[in-house]
mmCIF file of C-alpha atoms in Angstrom:
data_model
loop_
_atom_site.group_PDB
_atom_site.id
_atom_site.type_symbol
_atom_site.label_atom_id
_atom_site.label_comp_id
_atom_site.label_asym_id
_atom_site.label_seq_id
_atom_site.Cartn_x
_atom_site.Cartn_y
_atom_site.Cartn_z
ATOM 1 C CA MET A 863 12.607 187.835 -7.464
ATOM 2 C CA THR A 864 15.525 188.765 -9.784
ATOM 3 C CA GLU A 865 18.838 187.609 -8.295
ATOM 4 C CA ARG A 866 21.010 190.800 -8.475
ATOM 5 C CA LYS A 867 24.908 190.635 -9.770
ATOM 6 C CA TYR A 868 27.472 190.598 -6.871
ATOM 7 C CA ASN A 869 28.113 195.368 -7.184
ATOM 8 C CA PRO A 870 29.856 196.401 -3.511
ATOM 9 C CA ASP A 871 29.004 199.879 -4.763
ATOM 10 C CA ASP A 872 24.934 199.191 -4.847
ATOM 11 C CA PRO A 873 23.516 201.621 -2.631
ATOM 12 C CA GLY A 874 21.304 199.173 -1.207
ATOM 13 C CA PHE A 875 24.475 196.849 -0.425
ATOM 14 C CA LEU A 876 25.828 199.997 1.155
ATOM 15 C CA LEU A 877 22.103 200.586 3.022
ATOM 16 C CA SER A 878 22.260 196.948 4.402
ATOM 17 C CA GLN A 879 25.798 197.287 5.672
ATOM 18 C CA MET A 880 24.952 200.244 7.157
ATOM 19 C CA LEU A 881 22.508 199.136 9.182
ATOM 20 C CA ASP A 882 24.945 196.779 10.577
ATOM 21 C CA GLY A 883 27.174 199.027 11.783
ATOM 22 C CA GLU A 884 30.041 196.946 9.107
ATOM 23 C CA LEU A 885 29.897 200.056 6.620
ATOM 24 C CA SER A 886 33.918 201.928 6.134
ATOM 25 C CA THR A 887 34.168 205.373 6.990
ATOM 26 C CA PRO A 888 34.722 206.493 3.246
ATOM 27 C CA GLY A 889 31.367 204.095 2.629
ATOM 28 C CA THR A 890 29.623 205.900 4.926
ATOM 29 C CA ALA A 891 31.009 209.018 3.468
ATOM 30 C CA LYS A 892 29.826 208.125 0.176
ATOM 31 C CA LEU A 893 26.235 206.848 1.545
ATOM 32 C CA GLY A 894 25.310 209.773 3.261
ATOM 33 C CA VAL A 895 25.873 211.883 -0.121
ATOM 34 C CA LEU A 896 23.552 209.770 -1.688
ATOM 35 C CA LEU A 897 20.823 209.600 1.102
ATOM 36 C CA SER A 898 20.977 213.411 1.436
ATOM 37 C CA LYS A 899 20.109 213.386 -2.455
ATOM 38 C CA SER A 900 17.591 211.427 -2.930
ATOM 39 C CA ALA A 901 14.269 211.014 -1.081
ATOM 40 C CA ALA A 902 14.024 207.344 -2.875
ATOM 41 C CA LEU A 903 16.405 205.865 -1.322
ATOM 42 C CA GLU A 904 16.439 207.404 2.365
ATOM 43 C CA ILE A 905 12.583 205.067 1.646
ATOM 44 C CA ASP A 906 14.944 202.679 1.086
ATOM 45 C CA ARG A 907 16.915 202.572 3.825
ATOM 46 C CA ALA A 908 13.622 202.549 5.901
ATOM 47 C CA GLU A 909 12.005 200.143 5.351
ATOM 48 C CA LEU A 910 15.406 197.735 5.385
ATOM 49 C CA SER A 911 15.992 199.084 8.982
ATOM 50 C CA ALA A 912 12.250 197.895 9.573
ATOM 51 C CA VAL A 913 12.746 193.875 7.857
ATOM 52 C CA ARG A 914 15.904 194.260 10.282
ATOM 53 C CA ASP A 915 13.144 195.644 13.192
ATOM 54 C CA LEU A 916 11.635 192.877 11.678
ATOM 55 C CA LEU A 917 13.413 190.236 11.331
ATOM 56 C CA ALA A 918 14.756 190.737 15.797
ATOM 57 C CA SER A 919 11.419 190.785 16.860
ATOM 58 C CA TRP A 920 10.617 187.025 14.550
ATOM 59 C CA GLY A 921 13.977 185.441 16.177
ATOM 60 C CA SER A 922 13.541 186.738 20.157
ATOM 61 C CA GLN A 923 11.049 183.782 19.981
ATOM 62 C CA GLN A 924 13.237 180.935 21.438
ATOM 63 C CA VAL A 925 12.182 177.358 21.488
ATOM 64 C CA ASN A 926 13.267 175.750 25.010
ATOM 65 C CA ILE A 927 13.037 172.117 25.141
ATOM 66 C CA ASP A 928 14.282 169.851 28.105
ATOM 67 C CA TRP A 929 17.362 170.264 27.501
ATOM 68 C CA ASP A 930 19.033 167.262 29.993
ATOM 69 C CA SER A 931 17.153 164.471 28.309
ATOM 70 C CA HIS A 932 18.434 166.268 24.798
ATOM 71 C CA LEU A 933 21.430 165.703 26.375
ATOM 72 C CA ALA A 934 20.848 161.890 27.690
ATOM 73 C CA LEU A 935 19.768 161.043 24.477
ATOM 74 C CA ILE A 936 22.839 162.561 22.708
ATOM 75 C CA ASN A 937 25.101 160.597 25.114
ATOM 76 C CA ALA A 938 22.730 157.382 24.762
ATOM 77 C CA SER A 939 24.217 156.845 20.804
ATOM 78 C CA VAL A 940 27.012 158.466 21.538
ATOM 79 C CA ARG A 941 27.787 155.623 23.947
ATOM 80 C CA GLU A 942 26.601 153.215 21.734
ATOM 81 C CA GLU A 943 28.971 153.855 18.668
ATOM 82 C CA ASN A 944 32.090 154.320 21.411
ATOM 83 C CA GLU A 945 30.689 150.484 22.328
ATOM 84 C CA SER A 946 31.905 149.669 19.333
ATOM 85 C CA ARG A 947 35.017 151.054 18.654
ATOM 86 C CA PRO A 948 36.882 148.526 20.465
ATOM 87 C CA GLU A 949 35.630 145.596 18.186
ATOM 88 C CA LEU A 950 36.678 148.115 15.110
ATOM 89 C CA ARG A 951 40.030 149.349 17.208
ATOM 90 C CA GLN A 952 40.760 145.133 17.219
ATOM 91 C CA VAL A 953 40.293 144.783 13.131
ATOM 92 C CA ASP A 954 42.532 147.753 12.739
ATOM 93 C CA ALA A 955 45.339 146.116 14.865
ATOM 94 C CA LEU A 956 44.759 142.833 13.002
ATOM 95 C CA LEU A 957 44.850 144.957 9.215
ATOM 96 C CA ASN A 958 48.295 145.946 10.634
ATOM 97 C CA GLN A 959 49.868 143.172 11.344
ATOM 98 C CA TRP A 960 48.547 141.694 8.319
ATOM 99 C CA ALA A 961 49.933 144.461 6.398
ATOM 100 C CA GLY A 962 53.460 144.101 8.219
ATOM 101 C CA SER A 963 53.834 140.834 6.950
ATOM 102 C CA ALA A 964 54.346 141.847 3.162
ATOM 103 C CA PRO A 965 57.417 139.770 2.232
ATOM 104 C CA LYS A 966 59.796 142.851 0.946
ATOM 105 C CA LEU A 967 61.424 141.522 -2.396
ATOM 106 C CA ASP A 968 63.290 143.095 -4.563
ATOM 107 C CA ILE A 969 61.910 141.675 -8.247
ATOM 108 C CA HIS A 970 64.442 144.250 -10.031
ATOM 109 C CA ALA A 971 67.306 141.809 -10.962
ATOM 110 C CA SER A 972 64.739 139.505 -11.863
ATOM 111 C CA VAL A 973 62.871 142.037 -14.179
ATOM 112 C CA MET A 974 65.836 142.680 -15.456
ATOM 113 C CA ALA A 975 66.969 139.274 -16.188
ATOM 114 C CA ARG A 976 63.466 138.714 -18.182
ATOM 115 C CA ILE A 977 63.788 141.205 -19.836
ATOM 116 C CA ALA A 978 67.996 140.963 -20.759
ATOM 117 C CA PRO A 979 67.203 138.495 -23.552
ATOM 118 C CA LYS A 980 64.641 140.797 -25.649
ATOM 119 C CA LYS A 981 67.812 142.597 -26.627
ATOM 120 C CA THR A 982 69.796 139.712 -27.843
ATOM 121 C CA ALA A 983 68.639 139.038 -31.783
ATOM 122 C CA ARG A 984 65.819 138.747 -33.084
ATOM 123 C CA PRO A 985 66.251 135.461 -34.584
ATOM 124 C CA ILE A 986 67.408 134.012 -31.409
ATOM 125 C CA ARG A 987 64.771 135.705 -29.878
ATOM 126 C CA TRP A 988 61.899 133.879 -32.525
ATOM 127 C CA ALA A 989 63.631 130.859 -30.898
ATOM 128 C CA VAL A 990 63.598 130.990 -27.459
ATOM 129 C CA ARG A 991 59.562 131.824 -27.916
ATOM 130 C CA LEU A 992 58.962 128.628 -29.769
ATOM 131 C CA GLY A 993 60.286 127.297 -26.166
ATOM 132 C CA LEU A 994 63.009 124.918 -28.595
ATOM 133 C CA PRO A 995 65.423 122.602 -26.831
ATOM 134 C CA LEU A 996 68.858 123.537 -28.298
ATOM 135 C CA ALA A 997 70.926 120.447 -27.749
ATOM 136 C CA ALA A 998 74.405 121.369 -27.454
ATOM 137 C CA ALA A 999 76.035 117.902 -28.375
ATOM 138 C CA ALA A 1000 74.862 115.907 -31.485
ATOM 139 C CA ALA A 1001 71.268 115.569 -33.215
ATOM 140 C CA ILE A 1002 68.586 114.511 -31.034
ATOM 141 C CA ALA A 1003 65.442 112.973 -32.207
ATOM 142 C CA ILE A 1004 62.259 113.564 -30.058
ATOM 143 C CA THR A 1005 59.115 112.684 -31.324
ATOM 144 C CA VAL A 1006 56.650 115.045 -31.793
ATOM 145 C CA LEU A 1007 53.845 114.867 -28.837
ATOM 146 C CA PRO A 1008 50.714 116.366 -28.942
ATOM 147 C CA LEU A 1009 49.292 117.850 -25.338
ATOM 148 C CA ARG A 1010 49.399 114.890 -22.400
ATOM 149 C CA HIS A 1011 48.182 114.718 -18.783
ATOM 150 C CA PRO A 1012 51.506 113.799 -16.921
ATOM 151 C CA SER A 1013 49.892 109.905 -15.836
ATOM 152 C CA THR A 1014 48.932 109.527 -18.846
ATOM 153 C CA PRO A 1015 51.630 106.622 -21.288
ATOM 154 C CA ILE A 1016 52.988 109.051 -23.800
ATOM 155 C CA GLU A 1017 52.406 107.624 -27.004
ATOM 156 C CA ILE A 1018 54.987 107.619 -30.037
ATOM 157 C CA THR A 1019 53.127 108.530 -33.137
ATOM 158 C CA GLU A 1020 53.997 107.739 -36.849
ATOM 159 C CA THR A 1021 52.906 111.543 -37.935
ATOM 160 C CA PRO A 1022 54.680 114.453 -35.982
ATOM 161 C CA LEU A 1023 53.051 117.247 -35.868
ATOM 162 C CA ALA A 1024 55.749 119.831 -36.319
ATOM 163 C CA VAL A 1025 59.368 118.898 -36.921
ATOM 164 C CA VAL A 1026 62.089 121.170 -36.543
ATOM 165 C CA SER A 1027 65.298 120.846 -38.173
ATOM 166 C CA PHE A 1028 68.501 122.406 -37.266
ATOM 167 C CA GLY A 1029 70.486 122.166 -40.329
ATOM 168 C CA PRO A 1030 69.077 120.310 -44.032
ATOM 169 C CA THR A 1031 66.022 120.888 -44.379
ATOM 170 C CA PHE A 1032 63.909 117.573 -43.213
ATOM 171 C CA THR A 1033 61.286 115.879 -45.149
ATOM 172 C CA ALA A 1034 58.685 114.378 -43.560
ATOM 173 C CA SER A 1035 56.416 111.960 -44.659
ATOM 174 C CA ALA A 1036 53.216 113.906 -42.890
ATOM 175 C CA THR A 1037 53.827 116.051 -41.070
ATOM 176 C CA LEU A 1038 51.833 119.238 -40.854
ATOM 177 C CA SER A 1039 54.556 122.261 -41.026
ATOM 178 C CA GLN A 1040 58.779 122.298 -41.047
ATOM 179 C CA LEU A 1041 60.838 125.143 -39.328
ATOM 180 C CA THR A 1042 64.066 124.811 -40.268
ATOM 181 C CA VAL A 1043 66.131 126.849 -37.827
ATOM 182 C CA GLN A 1044 70.224 127.901 -38.322
ATOM 183 C CA PHE A 1045 71.804 129.908 -35.647
ATOM 184 C CA GLU A 1046 74.502 132.310 -36.448
ATOM 185 C CA ARG A 1047 76.652 131.484 -32.996
ATOM 186 C CA ALA A 1048 77.747 128.471 -32.301
ATOM 187 C CA GLU A 1049 76.443 129.502 -28.302
ATOM 188 C CA SER A 1050 74.409 127.428 -26.271
ATOM 189 C CA ILE A 1051 70.880 129.719 -26.071
ATOM 190 C CA HIS A 1052 68.027 129.051 -23.309
ATOM 191 C CA ALA A 1053 65.180 128.949 -23.508
ATOM 192 C CA ASP A 1054 62.053 127.771 -21.640
ATOM 193 C CA SER A 1055 61.669 123.913 -22.034
ATOM 194 C CA GLN A 1056 58.202 124.125 -20.616
ATOM 195 C CA SER A 1057 55.940 124.087 -24.720
ATOM 196 C CA ASP A 1058 52.792 122.685 -24.657
ATOM 197 C CA VAL A 1059 53.510 120.566 -27.667
ATOM 198 C CA GLY A 1060 57.075 118.913 -28.039
ATOM 199 C CA PHE A 1061 58.998 119.254 -30.806
ATOM 200 C CA ILE A 1062 60.808 117.339 -33.194
ATOM 201 C CA VAL A 1063 64.853 118.351 -33.239
ATOM 202 C CA VAL A 1064 67.232 117.097 -35.919
ATOM 203 C CA GLY A 1065 70.054 117.728 -37.097
ATOM 204 C CA SER A 1066 73.889 119.738 -35.708
ATOM 205 C CA PRO A 1067 73.833 122.347 -34.092
ATOM 206 C CA PRO A 1068 72.143 124.845 -35.482
ATOM 207 C CA THR A 1069 74.522 128.395 -36.869
ATOM 208 C CA ARG A 1070 71.685 130.251 -38.387
ATOM 209 C CA VAL A 1071 68.412 130.728 -38.118
ATOM 210 C CA VAL A 1072 66.341 130.942 -40.476
ATOM 211 C CA GLU A 1073 62.148 131.432 -39.905
ATOM 212 C CA GLU A 1074 59.933 129.404 -42.340
ATOM 213 C CA ALA A 1075 56.637 129.241 -42.607
ATOM 214 C CA ALA A 1076 55.513 126.331 -44.017
ATOM 215 C CA PRO A 1077 51.974 126.564 -44.717
ATOM 216 C CA LEU A 1078 49.246 123.604 -42.537
ATOM 217 C CA MET B 382 29.545 183.800 20.806
ATOM 218 C CA GLN B 383 31.621 182.165 21.849
ATOM 219 C CA THR B 384 34.915 183.528 24.054
ATOM 220 C CA GLN B 385 38.090 182.847 23.898
ATOM 221 C CA ALA B 386 37.886 180.721 27.160
ATOM 222 C CA GLU B 387 34.967 178.922 25.588
ATOM 223 C CA ALA B 388 37.389 178.438 22.229
ATOM 224 C CA ASN B 389 40.059 177.304 23.770
ATOM 225 C CA ARG B 390 38.100 175.151 26.471
ATOM 226 C CA ASP B 391 36.636 173.680 23.601
ATOM 227 C CA VAL B 392 39.798 172.465 21.225
ATOM 228 C CA GLN B 393 41.039 170.392 24.443
ATOM 229 C CA LEU B 394 37.499 168.625 24.663
ATOM 230 C CA VAL B 395 38.033 167.781 21.061
ATOM 231 C CA LEU B 396 41.509 166.407 21.529
ATOM 232 C CA ARG B 397 39.836 164.324 24.369
ATOM 233 C CA ALA B 398 36.248 163.223 21.965
ATOM 234 C CA LYS B 399 38.563 162.391 19.432
ATOM 235 C CA GLY B 400 40.378 160.107 21.347
ATOM 236 C CA GLY B 401 37.485 157.910 22.227
ATOM 237 C CA ASP B 402 36.934 160.096 24.921
ATOM 238 C CA ALA B 403 32.380 160.017 25.664
ATOM 239 C CA ASP B 404 32.067 161.891 28.482
ATOM 240 C CA ALA B 405 34.183 164.596 26.697
ATOM 241 C CA PHE B 406 31.824 165.026 23.772
ATOM 242 C CA GLY B 407 29.584 165.038 26.330
ATOM 243 C CA GLU B 408 30.158 168.107 27.636
ATOM 244 C CA LEU B 409 30.977 169.655 23.701
ATOM 245 C CA VAL B 410 26.769 168.773 23.518
ATOM 246 C CA ARG B 411 26.530 170.089 26.689
ATOM 247 C CA SER B 412 27.657 173.825 25.115
ATOM 248 C CA HIS B 413 26.607 174.022 21.610
ATOM 249 C CA GLN B 414 22.719 171.830 22.059
ATOM 250 C CA ARG B 415 21.302 175.500 22.340
ATOM 251 C CA ARG B 416 23.267 176.319 19.456
ATOM 252 C CA ALA B 417 22.269 173.383 17.790
ATOM 253 C CA VAL B 418 18.337 173.799 18.070
ATOM 254 C CA SER B 419 17.975 177.210 17.916
ATOM 255 C CA LEU B 420 19.388 176.900 14.147
ATOM 256 C CA ALA B 421 17.689 173.714 13.472
ATOM 257 C CA TYR B 422 14.810 175.097 14.527
ATOM 258 C CA ARG B 423 14.805 178.320 13.014
ATOM 259 C CA LEU B 424 15.853 175.979 9.814
ATOM 260 C CA LEU B 425 13.411 174.231 10.162
ATOM 261 C CA GLY B 426 10.450 175.952 11.731
ATOM 262 C CA ASN B 427 9.148 173.269 14.084
ATOM 263 C CA SER B 428 10.405 172.361 17.409
ATOM 264 C CA SER B 429 10.184 168.398 17.747
ATOM 265 C CA ASP B 430 12.162 168.132 13.883
ATOM 266 C CA ALA B 431 15.276 170.790 15.550
ATOM 267 C CA ALA B 432 15.794 168.736 18.341
ATOM 268 C CA ASP B 433 15.821 165.444 16.133
ATOM 269 C CA VAL B 434 18.422 167.276 13.352
ATOM 270 C CA ALA B 435 20.479 168.162 16.421
ATOM 271 C CA GLN B 436 20.684 165.379 17.985
ATOM 272 C CA ASP B 437 21.990 163.621 14.217
ATOM 273 C CA ALA B 438 24.078 166.051 13.842
ATOM 274 C CA PHE B 439 25.765 164.882 17.407
ATOM 275 C CA VAL B 440 26.441 161.779 16.712
ATOM 276 C CA ARG B 441 26.970 162.225 13.463
ATOM 277 C CA ALA B 442 30.160 165.015 14.097
ATOM 278 C CA TYR B 443 30.657 162.778 17.026
ATOM 279 C CA LYS B 444 31.469 159.648 14.555
ATOM 280 C CA SER B 445 33.389 162.086 12.495
ATOM 281 C CA LEU B 446 35.694 163.927 14.968
ATOM 282 C CA GLY B 447 38.395 161.774 13.759
ATOM 283 C CA GLN B 448 38.292 164.489 10.311
ATOM 284 C CA LEU B 449 38.328 167.076 11.946
ATOM 285 C CA ASP B 450 41.653 168.708 11.259
ATOM 286 C CA ASP B 451 41.612 172.353 14.085
ATOM 287 C CA PRO B 452 39.694 171.683 16.422
ATOM 288 C CA ALA B 453 39.627 174.881 17.058
ATOM 289 C CA ARG B 454 36.881 174.735 13.686
ATOM 290 C CA PHE B 455 34.460 172.943 16.301
ATOM 291 C CA SER B 456 31.475 175.332 16.416
ATOM 292 C CA ALA B 457 31.865 176.675 12.827
ATOM 293 C CA TRP B 458 32.072 172.566 11.611
ATOM 294 C CA PHE B 459 29.666 172.009 13.533
ATOM 295 C CA LEU B 460 27.719 174.335 12.913
ATOM 296 C CA ARG B 461 27.761 173.919 9.127
ATOM 297 C CA THR B 462 26.688 170.058 9.588
ATOM 298 C CA VAL B 463 23.589 171.004 11.752
ATOM 299 C CA SER B 464 22.772 174.111 8.744
ATOM 300 C CA ASN B 465 23.449 170.728 6.176
ATOM 301 C CA LEU B 466 20.974 168.043 7.722
ATOM 302 C CA ALA B 467 18.424 170.158 8.649
ATOM 303 C CA LEU B 468 18.490 171.542 4.796
ATOM 304 C CA ASN B 469 18.141 167.950 4.030
ATOM 305 C CA PHE B 470 15.900 166.925 6.146
ATOM 306 C CA ARG B 471 13.070 170.130 4.761
ATOM 307 C CA ARG B 472 13.758 169.109 1.255
ATOM 308 C CA ALA B 473 12.455 165.429 2.637
ATOM 309 C CA ARG B 474 9.917 166.424 4.078
ATOM 310 C CA ALA B 475 8.616 169.034 0.731
ATOM 311 C CA LEU B 476 8.899 166.284 -0.424
ATOM 312 C CA ARG B 477 6.892 163.565 1.543
ATOM 313 C CA ALA B 478 4.129 166.388 1.931
ATOM 314 C CA THR B 479 3.247 170.458 2.277
ATOM 315 C CA THR B 480 3.909 170.994 5.931
ATOM 316 C CA PRO B 481 2.302 173.843 7.354
ATOM 317 C CA LEU B 482 5.025 175.942 9.677
ATOM 318 C CA GLU B 483 3.436 175.464 12.790
ATOM 319 C CA ASP B 484 3.178 177.388 15.743
ATOM 320 C CA PRO B 485 5.679 175.829 18.525
ATOM 321 C CA ALA B 486 3.435 176.888 20.980
ATOM 322 C CA ALA B 487 0.901 173.836 19.898
ATOM 323 C CA GLY B 488 3.141 171.979 20.915
ATOM 324 C CA ASP B 489 3.611 167.901 19.500
ATOM 325 C CA GLY B 490 2.139 165.697 22.460
ATOM 326 C CA ALA B 491 3.140 162.891 20.052
ATOM 327 C CA ARG B 492 6.864 163.307 19.797
ATOM 328 C CA GLN B 493 6.927 164.017 23.672
ATOM 329 C CA ALA B 494 5.765 161.225 25.046
ATOM 330 C CA THR B 495 7.903 158.775 22.337
ATOM 331 C CA THR B 496 10.962 161.376 23.117
ATOM 332 C CA GLY B 497 10.371 163.133 26.147
ATOM 333 C CA LEU B 498 11.459 166.080 25.385
ATOM 334 C CA ARG B 499 9.245 169.084 26.994
ATOM 335 C CA LEU B 500 8.898 172.007 24.516
ATOM 336 C CA VAL B 501 8.285 174.979 25.328
ATOM 337 C CA THR B 502 8.508 178.290 23.302
ATOM 338 C CA ASP B 503 9.863 181.898 25.471
ATOM 339 C CA GLN B 504 8.821 184.891 23.844
ATOM 340 C CA ASP B 505 10.366 188.569 24.506
ATOM 341 C CA PRO B 506 6.806 190.387 25.940
ATOM 342 C CA GLY B 507 9.168 192.932 24.719
ATOM 343 C CA ARG B 508 9.067 192.304 21.209
ATOM 344 C CA SER B 509 6.448 190.009 21.103
ATOM 345 C CA LEU B 510 4.745 189.760 17.013
ATOM 346 C CA PRO B 511 1.148 189.237 16.715
ATOM 347 C CA GLN B 512 0.604 185.258 14.908
ATOM 348 C CA GLU B 513 -0.234 186.319 11.736
ATOM 349 C CA THR B 514 2.937 188.972 11.444
ATOM 350 C CA HIS B 515 5.346 185.496 12.760
ATOM 351 C CA ASN B 516 3.809 183.556 10.589
ATOM 352 C CA ALA B 517 4.326 185.750 7.857
ATOM 353 C CA ILE B 518 8.167 186.666 8.118
ATOM 354 C CA SER B 519 8.366 182.437 8.741
ATOM 355 C CA VAL B 520 6.622 181.812 5.303
ATOM 356 C CA ALA B 521 8.836 184.521 3.216
ATOM 357 C CA LEU B 522 11.511 182.967 5.032
ATOM 358 C CA GLU B 523 11.002 179.553 3.664
ATOM 359 C CA LYS B 524 11.277 181.681 0.019
ATOM 360 C CA LEU B 525 14.666 182.397 0.656
ATOM 361 C CA PRO B 526 17.396 180.554 -1.690
ATOM 362 C CA ASP B 527 19.367 178.390 1.196
ATOM 363 C CA LYS B 528 22.526 180.003 1.476
ATOM 364 C CA GLN B 529 20.586 183.067 1.506
ATOM 365 C CA ARG B 530 18.113 182.627 4.432
ATOM 366 C CA LEU B 531 21.127 180.630 6.440
ATOM 367 C CA ALA B 532 23.037 184.104 5.599
ATOM 368 C CA LEU B 533 19.868 185.357 7.559
ATOM 369 C CA ILE B 534 19.582 183.444 10.295
ATOM 370 C CA LEU B 535 23.045 182.744 10.908
ATOM 371 C CA PHE B 536 24.160 186.400 11.237
ATOM 372 C CA SER B 537 21.176 188.401 12.099
ATOM 373 C CA VAL B 538 18.560 186.394 14.001
ATOM 374 C CA GLU B 539 21.559 184.247 15.808
ATOM 375 C CA GLY B 540 23.810 187.150 16.269
ATOM 376 C CA LEU B 541 27.086 184.956 14.830
ATOM 377 C CA PRO B 542 29.769 187.413 13.994
ATOM 378 C CA GLN B 543 30.231 187.618 10.175
ATOM 379 C CA LYS B 544 33.807 186.449 10.405
ATOM 380 C CA GLU B 545 31.495 182.792 11.573
ATOM 381 C CA VAL B 546 28.743 183.001 9.841
ATOM 382 C CA ALA B 547 31.729 182.728 6.389
ATOM 383 C CA ASP B 548 32.872 179.747 8.232
ATOM 384 C CA ILE B 549 29.992 177.411 8.247
ATOM 385 C CA LEU B 550 29.113 178.920 4.985
ATOM 386 C CA GLU B 551 32.708 177.880 3.467
ATOM 387 C CA CYS B 552 32.472 181.635 1.449
ATOM 388 C CA SER B 553 33.839 185.120 2.440
ATOM 389 C CA VAL B 554 32.604 187.205 4.120
ATOM 390 C CA GLU B 555 32.027 189.684 1.940
ATOM 391 C CA LEU B 556 29.395 187.205 0.183
ATOM 392 C CA VAL B 557 27.838 187.095 3.742
ATOM 393 C CA LYS B 558 27.074 190.394 3.780
ATOM 394 C CA TRP B 559 25.444 189.635 -0.118
ATOM 395 C CA ASN B 560 23.590 187.498 0.668
ATOM 396 C CA VAL B 561 22.130 189.071 3.700
ATOM 397 C CA PHE B 562 21.436 191.894 2.175
ATOM 398 C CA GLN B 563 19.843 190.243 -0.951
ATOM 399 C CA ALA B 564 17.578 188.288 1.788
ATOM 400 C CA ARG B 565 16.519 191.604 3.441
ATOM 401 C CA GLN B 566 15.635 192.748 -0.110
ATOM 402 C CA LYS B 567 13.548 189.633 -0.428
ATOM 403 C CA LEU B 568 11.845 190.336 2.275
ATOM 404 C CA ARG B 569 11.435 193.665 1.977
ATOM 405 C CA GLU B 570 9.006 192.871 -0.944
ATOM 406 C CA MET B 571 7.610 189.690 0.273
ATOM 407 C CA LEU B 572 6.104 191.375 3.619
ATOM 408 C CA GLU B 573 5.913 195.309 2.442
ATOM 409 C CA GLY B 574 2.480 195.527 4.632
ATOM 410 C CA TYR B 575 3.795 194.575 7.393
ATOM 411 C CA LEU B 576 6.816 196.353 7.542
ATOM 412 C CA GLU B 577 4.364 199.724 8.210
ATOM 413 C CA SER B 578 3.866 198.676 11.687
ATOM 414 C CA GLN B 579 7.579 198.486 12.520
ATOM 415 C CA SER B 580 7.617 202.608 11.192
#
């Protein structure tokens, strides 16, 4: 059985609507003219009418069940469903309390503070990324140390891991790398002092930052 | 077809049921169970399955009442649930086995014992069909595409207005008319030998 493409002017479609009393007046007039000219269409009308009557007879066979028992079964299911609802409402109430207790944070200021250093000069950003603490006063020498557990005694090794020199190039006998840092501006630079490894800081406060990559 | 007074009553009952009033929902069941069982029966051809599907549809409707934004649309919304469940049931049944369409009057003793439902069929004596013809129509309807079968049964058998059928099927009134026409055309081809007795 092939599907017909929708066609509002299909004579059979007009017939079907006429049988249901759903055809407009112009449609009825148009169909009347078609019926008067076509015997085949008249046969179509008779057969569609027969189909409609067959279906009506088929539909007259009603099913009857014990409606009271049917209703009781449904009510029992609904009651069972309803009895679980108070618990769900309690859960909802708890969730609402939990959601309402969230602190209201204004993180705008802290975010702006964190991104602000990125707008400074790149050499300073580079120095900050390394986590260099900057001594404002005279040069401080700090032994470079490997990462230690806080409870483990700090050992001072003869061979530092790295040397950060503020000022003249520093020569160490067995360093793995050497960084020379000279800052343009004689101003304090705040940096995150937490780092996994320590640094040797040698020399006077830097005035110009120069990045030097030393081979390992 | 629902009167305006019945529709208004439904709205009040739905609103109460949404608030958890199980008794109000019980009244809705009382109002709609015959239509639900009848529709499921037309789609499944089996009164036991029809009762099961109707019960499922009511329980589902109760659980999802919160999703019904407009209480005035309860009837169409609910009948859509019945239709969908019946079609799903039918597909699952077809996958399990080929179930011949039974004569509802033969009854289902085992199911009656477990569900307590008394299955009886009534028929208007003035419109009785030979059993063979009745079965031929049932088989022919089974072969129709779902949308066409639904449109035809809801409109021509259940007598619902085309606007309500369109609401249930979530389509236009014009499409309902077209589906009804296509369904009739196909039945005409399949029931050719039975049409002469009607003329």
